[in-house]
Amino acid sequence: MEKIAIFPGSFDPITLGHFDIIKRGIPLFDKIIVAIGVNADKKYMFSLEERKHFI
């Protein structure tokens, strides 16, 4: 059975802490899905497209 992790967040901006969590998960999971959240009530520093590009 494939082990899949889902890492949700706004990633605005993505930080070294976010990257560290992803890096630590690589040996533990077969796949890590980074789920970028969008909240219409929140003002973002970066657009969704920019956040995708950063990741």
Short mmCIF file of N, CA and C in Angstrom, two decimals, residues 1-30:
data_model
loop_
_atom_site.label_atom_id
_atom_site.label_comp_id
_atom_site.label_asym_id
_atom_site.label_seq_id
_atom_site.Cartn_x
_atom_site.Cartn_y
_atom_site.Cartn_z
N MET A 1 0.85 -1.18 0.00
CA MET A 1 0.00 0.00 0.00
C MET A 1 0.90 1.25 0.00
N GLU A 2 0.57 2.18 -0.87
CA GLU A 2 1.34 3.41 -0.99
C GLU A 2 1.03 4.34 0.18
N LYS A 3 2.09 4.90 0.79
CA LYS A 3 1.91 5.86 1.89
C LYS A 3 1.95 7.27 1.31
N ILE A 4 0.86 7.99 1.52
CA ILE A 4 0.73 9.34 0.97
C ILE A 4 0.50 10.33 2.11
N ALA A 5 1.26 11.43 2.08
CA ALA A 5 1.07 12.51 3.06
C ALA A 5 0.48 13.71 2.34
N ILE A 6 -0.39 14.42 3.04
CA ILE A 6 -0.94 15.68 2.52
C ILE A 6 -0.49 16.79 3.46
N PHE A 7 0.20 17.78 2.91
CA PHE A 7 0.72 18.90 3.70
C PHE A 7 -0.02 20.16 3.26
N PRO A 8 -1.09 20.54 3.98
CA PRO A 8 -1.86 21.72 3.60
C PRO A 8 -1.30 23.00 4.23
N GLY A 9 -1.50 24.10 3.54
CA GLY A 9 -1.11 25.40 4.09
C GLY A 9 -1.31 26.48 3.05
N SER A 10 -1.18 27.73 3.49
CA SER A 10 -1.30 28.83 2.53
C SER A 10 0.06 29.11 1.87
N PHE A 11 1.15 28.79 2.57
CA PHE A 11 2.51 28.95 2.03
C PHE A 11 2.71 30.36 1.46
N ASP A 12 2.36 31.34 2.29
CA ASP A 12 2.42 32.74 1.86
C ASP A 12 3.21 33.58 2.86
N PRO A 13 4.51 33.54 2.77
CA PRO A 13 5.33 32.84 1.80
C PRO A 13 5.72 31.46 2.32
N ILE A 14 6.23 30.62 1.42
CA ILE A 14 6.78 29.34 1.87
C ILE A 14 8.08 29.65 2.61
N THR A 15 8.32 28.94 3.69
CA THR A 15 9.48 29.22 4.53
C THR A 15 10.43 28.03 4.56
N LEU A 16 11.61 28.25 5.14
CA LEU A 16 12.55 27.15 5.32
C LEU A 16 11.95 26.07 6.21
N GLY A 17 11.09 26.46 7.14
CA GLY A 17 10.40 25.49 7.99
C GLY A 17 9.49 24.59 7.18
N HIS A 18 8.78 25.16 6.22
CA HIS A 18 7.94 24.34 5.33
C HIS A 18 8.80 23.35 4.56
N PHE A 19 9.90 23.85 3.98
CA PHE A 19 10.79 22.97 3.22
C PHE A 19 11.36 21.87 4.11
N ASP A 20 11.67 22.19 5.36
CA ASP A 20 12.21 21.20 6.28
C ASP A 20 11.19 20.09 6.54
N ILE A 21 9.94 20.45 6.74
CA ILE A 21 8.90 19.45 6.97
C ILE A 21 8.76 18.54 5.74
N ILE A 22 8.77 19.12 4.56
CA ILE A 22 8.67 18.32 3.33
C ILE A 22 9.87 17.39 3.22
N LYS A 23 11.07 17.93 3.46
CA LYS A 23 12.30 17.14 3.36
C LYS A 23 12.28 15.98 4.35
N ARG A 24 11.82 16.22 5.57
CA ARG A 24 11.75 15.15 6.58
C ARG A 24 10.73 14.08 6.21
N GLY A 25 9.71 14.46 5.46
CA GLY A 25 8.68 13.50 5.06
C GLY A 25 9.08 12.61 3.90
N ILE A 26 10.05 13.04 3.11
CA ILE A 26 10.44 12.28 1.92
C ILE A 26 10.81 10.83 2.24
N PRO A 27 11.63 10.56 3.26
CA PRO A 27 11.95 9.15 3.53
C PRO A 27 10.80 8.37 4.17
N LEU A 28 9.79 9.06 4.66
CA LEU A 28 8.70 8.39 5.38
C LEU A 28 7.51 8.04 4.49
N PHE A 29 7.36 8.75 3.37
CA PHE A 29 6.19 8.59 2.52
C PHE A 29 6.59 8.33 1.08
N ASP A 30 5.73 7.63 0.35
CA ASP A 30 5.96 7.39 -1.07
C ASP A 30 5.63 8.64 -1.89
#
